[in-house]
């Protein structure tokens, strides 16, 4: 939001990156109504996110898991991951494709938007992030809420259309249209995102703009 | 803040309690300048907090660890606890006295106040908490910041004077005076807090006021 | 969010009302691209909002103007109203239909959502409002952002479909569908909102739920 | 907080300034218990603030009135000013010395801190302000709350000791000590603040730090 920023934040300085990859609610047991119908699409989405994450990691772009605590206020993210990797959980094949690394960040969100009563805004500020690539579940709910809040905070939003899914394909598509038209999001296939010079140049431009 | 509240919060309903015990930054390696000088006082404080926690737990009052992430944005609270229980860490005797239970809540805070960019406000709202007992480190810093934010949010603040400490006894005392006079906090020895009828009656009164 | 609430708020107690009428960005000079094309629809919308406001006022429901400051950080709401009532301003016929009364509240918002960096959340909390009727400009932008934030804060949302408008009728309709399906908003004609027993009964139910 | 910032904010771009002067609750009818006892000190404070404001204005430093709405949610700042300039109001001589100019900014705050549920944070971000000079009433209450929140947001805090006052001189002094030691504020006489090269050099340094 502003140029102010300390060299450290109550301790070690976090990394710095003009772009960050957000994975919303993908670590999810899918144990809700309609969860079984979206499973096939969710697994396909998870494969695409995993491939994208491999590419972004090579470019030094940090991954932030922004995940619901699903009312488990006493839990933490690692426990949610463990829960979703258990045998009898519907979302297990999705979670298995997206097991976090040691170097990933995570933010537990209590409600729909990743920015509401969480550390996400501050984390992005300290990472000096200006562009967020938003992925996950569901396109028209937590993904859209988070994208809207990112847009309102003057972050540039990229939504890879194959890296998000919703209860129905129609809801997915309508949310993509909304993000493209109202939130000025760049909506396109994950494989067509140029993580090299393309994003760099834009970051450079926005640096000049400051 | 308001009467609105859903029956559940994205999942299982959390407990409900008019009073909550906050333990601020007590899980702390104390590896900062002045940390060694305050160690003796911090251990004494930890014993008092542990004794208070035993009493509050018997009255069904939940404990919320509100702890700095000390710049370790990739960490979670359980790792911070593990780190502070390691052999060569200065704050180990303090952490050992205050190891969290399975039923404790925790909130990772990125800055001084427990309310700043965290889930604490929402957690207290869903717990329907109206009174917070604030303890921990340091009386004139994170404890005071959190107490001020609690007061501004219309929460009643109790500060057990023997359950907080600061770099110097003078700073500790000055902060207690400030919390009593400006924040209208109830400042007294932890053993003199009547957790039974006293707090219940007040909670009942404020219920009627609603 | 929570049951806590002081009897007063730094002064006189505001009114209390389980329902509030929000009018978003209707005091608007419409001097933006596409503004002339939406003028006819905006005037029709303003007539419906004015009629609704007459009815809600009779039921003691307060009106809150939630208005953009349009980058005029040194201005206040009364000046924005005066500006929009000037001769050569495109939005004048809309503003004339919706001139605020002495007893109306107003909240200046710097960005899209009425809740972002404003007093709206606190004002609704102190009014003990649980249901917001959201009207204004534009359905798929500031109205939708505000509705989403209201929903996330556990407020019940009613959107009278004839009391909002957007750059295009298609964008208006898509946003209404989104609010009905994702935000569980009650979307219907303003004349079909039963402000009497209907809303009262719901408020009573939600009181019991608490 | 972060480098992101749009060239404009929903309209005209506001000014930009690395330093801003905040005047807290000085537009105040002083009609509260203890108000008459502090009147003489408040008038002296107002003279010093007025002199400081003359100097800061010459250096292009914007003034932001951050003022309580005193529970008058339907009011705006200009009405609060008018009220405090009325004949029979105790705080009139203070308000007369500090009547806002056309080019001053103002932020209505509902509670103690100027940052709590207000636009102040966003306004400072868009002004690119990194240093705030905080003045007003009362040193140990709204001035201190605002200073603490500014410090937590990584703003540099300057408190001119003669430009703030409290119910008692002892409370005033204790708050100054707290701001100097805990909030690392620069506390000194207003006349000794070097608004020229001193602040400029610091701003330059912090620019490099980014």
mmCIF file of C-alpha atoms in Angstrom, chain B:
data_model
loop_
_atom_site.group_PDB
_atom_site.id
_atom_site.type_symbol
_atom_site.label_atom_id
_atom_site.label_comp_id
_atom_site.label_asym_id
_atom_site.label_seq_id
_atom_site.Cartn_x
_atom_site.Cartn_y
_atom_site.Cartn_z
ATOM 1 C CA UNK B 1 -18.966 -5.969 18.120
ATOM 2 C CA UNK B 2 -22.448 -6.802 17.038
ATOM 3 C CA UNK B 3 -25.088 -9.410 17.714
ATOM 4 C CA UNK B 4 -24.666 -11.079 14.334
ATOM 5 C CA UNK B 5 -23.027 -14.489 14.501
ATOM 6 C CA UNK B 6 -23.555 -17.654 12.555
ATOM 7 C CA UNK B 7 -24.264 -20.954 14.261
ATOM 8 C CA UNK B 8 -21.076 -22.280 12.771
ATOM 9 C CA UNK B 9 -17.984 -20.822 11.184
ATOM 10 C CA UNK B 10 -17.104 -22.644 8.016
ATOM 11 C CA UNK B 11 -17.327 -25.921 9.898
ATOM 12 C CA UNK B 12 -17.584 -27.029 13.488
ATOM 13 C CA UNK B 13 -18.781 -24.484 15.981
ATOM 14 C CA UNK B 14 -16.054 -23.414 18.370
ATOM 15 C CA UNK B 15 -16.671 -23.303 22.102
ATOM 16 C CA UNK B 16 -18.361 -20.372 23.688
ATOM 17 C CA UNK B 17 -17.000 -18.566 26.733
ATOM 18 C CA UNK B 18 -17.527 -15.077 28.156
ATOM 19 C CA UNK B 19 -13.926 -15.073 29.408
ATOM 20 C CA UNK B 20 -10.690 -16.103 27.676
ATOM 21 C CA UNK B 21 -7.098 -16.339 28.890
ATOM 22 C CA UNK B 22 -4.548 -14.841 26.495
ATOM 23 C CA UNK B 23 -0.870 -15.814 26.784
ATOM 24 C CA UNK B 24 1.212 -13.356 24.777
ATOM 25 C CA UNK B 25 4.661 -14.272 23.406
ATOM 26 C CA UNK B 26 5.506 -16.517 26.357
ATOM 27 C CA UNK B 27 6.679 -19.185 23.922
ATOM 28 C CA UNK B 28 9.799 -17.202 23.263
ATOM 29 C CA UNK B 29 13.451 -18.126 22.894
ATOM 30 C CA UNK B 30 14.355 -14.888 24.725
ATOM 31 C CA UNK B 31 17.301 -14.604 22.383
ATOM 32 C CA UNK B 32 17.248 -10.817 22.268
ATOM 33 C CA UNK B 33 19.179 -8.063 24.006
ATOM 34 C CA UNK B 34 18.186 -7.953 27.659
ATOM 35 C CA UNK B 35 16.667 -11.434 27.443
ATOM 36 C CA UNK B 36 19.093 -12.956 29.932
ATOM 37 C CA UNK B 37 18.445 -10.243 32.507
ATOM 38 C CA UNK B 38 14.695 -10.910 32.451
ATOM 39 C CA UNK B 39 14.970 -14.717 32.521
ATOM 40 C CA UNK B 40 14.510 -15.146 36.265
ATOM 41 C CA UNK B 41 11.467 -12.918 36.251
ATOM 42 C CA UNK B 42 10.107 -14.666 33.157
ATOM 43 C CA UNK B 43 10.351 -18.072 34.816
ATOM 44 C CA UNK B 44 8.529 -16.771 37.889
ATOM 45 C CA UNK B 45 5.884 -15.276 35.597
ATOM 46 C CA UNK B 46 5.520 -18.579 33.738
ATOM 47 C CA UNK B 47 4.868 -20.433 37.007
ATOM 48 C CA UNK B 48 2.092 -17.973 37.842
ATOM 49 C CA UNK B 49 0.561 -18.216 34.387
ATOM 50 C CA UNK B 50 0.672 -22.023 34.563
ATOM 51 C CA UNK B 51 -1.084 -21.955 37.934
ATOM 52 C CA UNK B 52 -3.676 -19.493 36.621
ATOM 53 C CA UNK B 53 -4.225 -21.625 33.520
ATOM 54 C CA UNK B 54 -4.912 -24.661 35.712
ATOM 55 C CA UNK B 55 -7.569 -22.660 37.546
ATOM 56 C CA UNK B 56 -9.160 -21.085 34.452
ATOM 57 C CA UNK B 57 -9.284 -24.475 32.696
ATOM 58 C CA UNK B 58 -11.285 -25.878 35.598
ATOM 59 C CA UNK B 59 -13.806 -23.081 35.016
ATOM 60 C CA UNK B 60 -14.022 -23.943 31.317
ATOM 61 C CA UNK B 61 -12.194 -20.762 30.293
ATOM 62 C CA UNK B 62 -10.294 -21.358 27.037
ATOM 63 C CA UNK B 63 -6.626 -20.477 26.656
ATOM 64 C CA UNK B 64 -5.427 -18.670 23.529
ATOM 65 C CA UNK B 65 -1.715 -18.544 22.845
ATOM 66 C CA UNK B 66 -1.136 -15.312 20.940
ATOM 67 C CA UNK B 67 2.407 -15.603 19.760
ATOM 68 C CA UNK B 68 4.832 -13.783 17.540
ATOM 69 C CA UNK B 69 5.984 -15.720 14.492
ATOM 70 C CA UNK B 70 9.366 -14.030 14.974
ATOM 71 C CA UNK B 71 9.752 -13.521 11.248
ATOM 72 C CA UNK B 72 9.419 -17.247 10.604
ATOM 73 C CA UNK B 73 6.554 -16.861 8.161
ATOM 74 C CA UNK B 74 6.901 -20.426 7.006
ATOM 75 C CA UNK B 75 6.617 -21.803 10.509
ATOM 76 C CA UNK B 76 3.583 -22.634 12.579
ATOM 77 C CA UNK B 77 2.970 -22.458 16.292
ATOM 78 C CA UNK B 78 3.829 -26.084 17.039
ATOM 79 C CA UNK B 79 7.251 -25.576 15.439
ATOM 80 C CA UNK B 80 7.810 -22.440 17.463
ATOM 81 C CA UNK B 81 7.002 -24.456 20.582
ATOM 82 C CA UNK B 82 9.437 -27.197 19.529
ATOM 83 C CA UNK B 83 12.134 -24.631 18.834
ATOM 84 C CA UNK B 84 11.718 -23.085 22.282
ATOM 85 C CA UNK B 85 11.950 -26.507 23.963
ATOM 86 C CA UNK B 86 15.365 -27.224 22.471
ATOM 87 C CA UNK B 87 18.401 -27.644 24.670
ATOM 88 C CA UNK B 88 20.325 -24.510 23.938
ATOM 89 C CA UNK B 89 17.515 -21.991 23.887
ATOM 90 C CA UNK B 90 17.425 -19.354 26.612
ATOM 91 C CA UNK B 91 13.645 -19.305 26.920
ATOM 92 C CA UNK B 92 13.373 -23.066 27.378
ATOM 93 C CA UNK B 93 12.481 -23.057 31.128
ATOM 94 C CA UNK B 94 9.686 -20.592 30.396
ATOM 95 C CA UNK B 95 8.309 -22.606 27.466
ATOM 96 C CA UNK B 96 8.511 -25.865 29.447
ATOM 97 C CA UNK B 97 6.149 -24.445 32.053
ATOM 98 C CA UNK B 98 3.657 -23.387 29.409
ATOM 99 C CA UNK B 99 3.536 -26.183 26.835
ATOM 100 C CA UNK B 100 0.133 -25.912 25.136
ATOM 101 C CA UNK B 101 -2.512 -28.604 25.493
ATOM 102 C CA UNK B 102 -4.481 -30.166 22.665
ATOM 103 C CA UNK B 103 -7.489 -28.062 23.543
ATOM 104 C CA UNK B 104 -5.719 -24.681 23.542
ATOM 105 C CA UNK B 105 -6.209 -22.177 20.747
ATOM 106 C CA UNK B 106 -3.367 -20.295 19.130
ATOM 107 C CA UNK B 107 -3.062 -17.204 17.027
ATOM 108 C CA UNK B 108 0.151 -16.266 15.232
ATOM 109 C CA UNK B 109 0.661 -12.518 15.228
ATOM 110 C CA UNK B 110 3.084 -10.808 12.849
ATOM 111 C CA UNK B 111 3.463 -7.592 14.880
ATOM 112 C CA UNK B 112 3.009 -6.253 18.407
ATOM 113 C CA UNK B 113 -0.747 -6.349 18.907
ATOM 114 C CA UNK B 114 -2.490 -9.689 18.975
ATOM 115 C CA UNK B 115 -5.317 -8.072 17.018
ATOM 116 C CA UNK B 116 -3.304 -6.690 14.100
ATOM 117 C CA UNK B 117 -3.745 -8.765 10.929
ATOM 118 C CA UNK B 118 -4.714 -11.898 12.835
ATOM 119 C CA UNK B 119 -7.802 -14.008 13.466
ATOM 120 C CA UNK B 120 -7.972 -13.038 17.171
ATOM 121 C CA UNK B 121 -10.880 -10.601 16.869
ATOM 122 C CA UNK B 122 -12.953 -13.096 14.898
ATOM 123 C CA UNK B 123 -12.034 -15.972 17.237
ATOM 124 C CA UNK B 124 -13.117 -13.947 20.296
ATOM 125 C CA UNK B 125 -16.305 -12.923 18.493
ATOM 126 C CA UNK B 126 -17.208 -16.537 17.785
ATOM 127 C CA UNK B 127 -16.296 -17.549 21.324
ATOM 128 C CA UNK B 128 -18.615 -14.708 22.421
ATOM 129 C CA UNK B 129 -15.864 -13.564 24.735
ATOM 130 C CA UNK B 130 -16.420 -10.281 26.572
ATOM 131 C CA UNK B 131 -13.537 -10.364 29.050
ATOM 132 C CA UNK B 132 -9.903 -11.162 28.323
ATOM 133 C CA UNK B 133 -7.296 -12.011 30.942
ATOM 134 C CA UNK B 134 -4.046 -10.855 29.353
ATOM 135 C CA UNK B 135 -0.691 -12.327 30.381
ATOM 136 C CA UNK B 136 2.816 -12.676 28.970
ATOM 137 C CA UNK B 137 5.760 -10.771 27.565
ATOM 138 C CA UNK B 138 6.392 -7.829 27.567
ATOM 139 C CA UNK B 139 4.103 -5.833 29.814
ATOM 140 C CA UNK B 140 4.894 -2.522 28.125
ATOM 141 C CA UNK B 141 5.046 -3.859 24.575
ATOM 142 C CA UNK B 142 2.963 -6.712 23.134
ATOM 143 C CA UNK B 143 0.871 -7.110 26.294
ATOM 144 C CA UNK B 144 0.070 -3.385 26.318
ATOM 145 C CA UNK B 145 -0.572 -3.185 22.556
ATOM 146 C CA UNK B 146 -2.962 -6.125 22.824
ATOM 147 C CA UNK B 147 -4.675 -4.721 25.916
ATOM 148 C CA UNK B 148 -5.185 -1.342 24.198
ATOM 149 C CA UNK B 149 -6.708 -3.003 21.141
ATOM 150 C CA UNK B 150 -8.937 -5.160 23.350
ATOM 151 C CA UNK B 151 -10.141 -2.073 25.231
ATOM 152 C CA UNK B 152 -10.829 -0.227 21.959
ATOM 153 C CA UNK B 153 -12.941 -3.222 20.885
ATOM 154 C CA UNK B 154 -15.066 -2.912 24.048
ATOM 155 C CA UNK B 155 -13.639 -6.000 25.702
ATOM 156 C CA UNK B 156 -13.148 -5.903 29.462
ATOM 157 C CA UNK B 157 -9.459 -6.331 30.298
ATOM 158 C CA UNK B 158 -7.984 -8.086 33.338
ATOM 159 C CA UNK B 159 -4.208 -8.027 33.771
ATOM 160 C CA UNK B 160 -2.798 -10.239 36.532
ATOM 161 C CA UNK B 161 0.252 -8.212 37.574
ATOM 162 C CA UNK B 162 2.323 -11.298 38.426
ATOM 163 C CA UNK B 163 1.590 -12.955 35.050
ATOM 164 C CA UNK B 164 3.457 -10.436 32.877
ATOM 165 C CA UNK B 165 6.979 -9.132 32.794
ATOM 166 C CA UNK B 166 9.141 -6.622 30.949
ATOM 167 C CA UNK B 167 12.774 -5.767 30.332
ATOM 168 C CA UNK B 168 12.846 -3.775 33.570
ATOM 169 C CA UNK B 169 10.607 -3.786 36.657
ATOM 170 C CA UNK B 170 10.080 -0.031 36.169
ATOM 171 C CA UNK B 171 8.739 -0.501 32.648
ATOM 172 C CA UNK B 172 6.496 -3.308 33.950
ATOM 173 C CA UNK B 173 5.052 -1.090 36.673
ATOM 174 C CA UNK B 174 4.534 1.936 34.416
ATOM 175 C CA UNK B 175 2.633 -0.190 31.904
ATOM 176 C CA UNK B 176 0.411 -1.601 34.665
ATOM 177 C CA UNK B 177 -0.427 1.932 35.817
ATOM 178 C CA UNK B 178 -1.267 2.925 32.240
ATOM 179 C CA UNK B 179 -3.506 -0.095 31.716
ATOM 180 C CA UNK B 180 -5.341 0.546 34.984
ATOM 181 C CA UNK B 181 -5.891 4.259 34.460
ATOM 182 C CA UNK B 182 -6.324 4.664 30.690
ATOM 183 C CA UNK B 183 -7.583 1.221 29.654
ATOM 184 C CA UNK B 184 -9.718 0.794 32.791
ATOM 185 C CA UNK B 185 -8.127 -2.619 33.177
ATOM 186 C CA UNK B 186 -8.537 -4.602 36.333
ATOM 187 C CA UNK B 187 -4.919 -5.005 37.482
ATOM 188 C CA UNK B 188 -4.320 -7.346 40.447
ATOM 189 C CA UNK B 189 -2.551 -10.472 41.641
ATOM 190 C CA UNK B 190 -3.579 -13.584 39.705
ATOM 191 C CA UNK B 191 -4.579 -15.362 42.899
ATOM 192 C CA UNK B 192 -7.098 -12.630 43.719
ATOM 193 C CA UNK B 193 -9.065 -13.045 40.496
ATOM 194 C CA UNK B 194 -12.367 -14.637 41.425
ATOM 195 C CA UNK B 195 -13.053 -16.910 38.469
ATOM 196 C CA UNK B 196 -16.283 -18.202 39.910
ATOM 197 C CA UNK B 197 -19.248 -16.081 40.778
ATOM 198 C CA UNK B 198 -17.373 -12.831 40.327
ATOM 199 C CA UNK B 199 -16.741 -13.130 36.630
ATOM 200 C CA UNK B 200 -19.986 -14.998 36.056
ATOM 201 C CA UNK B 201 -22.036 -12.256 37.608
ATOM 202 C CA UNK B 202 -20.383 -9.606 35.504
ATOM 203 C CA UNK B 203 -20.892 -11.676 32.363
ATOM 204 C CA UNK B 204 -24.547 -12.105 33.334
ATOM 205 C CA UNK B 205 -24.940 -8.367 33.772
ATOM 206 C CA UNK B 206 -23.460 -7.619 30.408
ATOM 207 C CA UNK B 207 -25.733 -10.263 28.876
ATOM 208 C CA UNK B 208 -28.725 -8.421 30.227
ATOM 209 C CA UNK B 209 -27.361 -5.174 28.869
ATOM 210 C CA UNK B 210 -27.406 -6.522 25.327
#
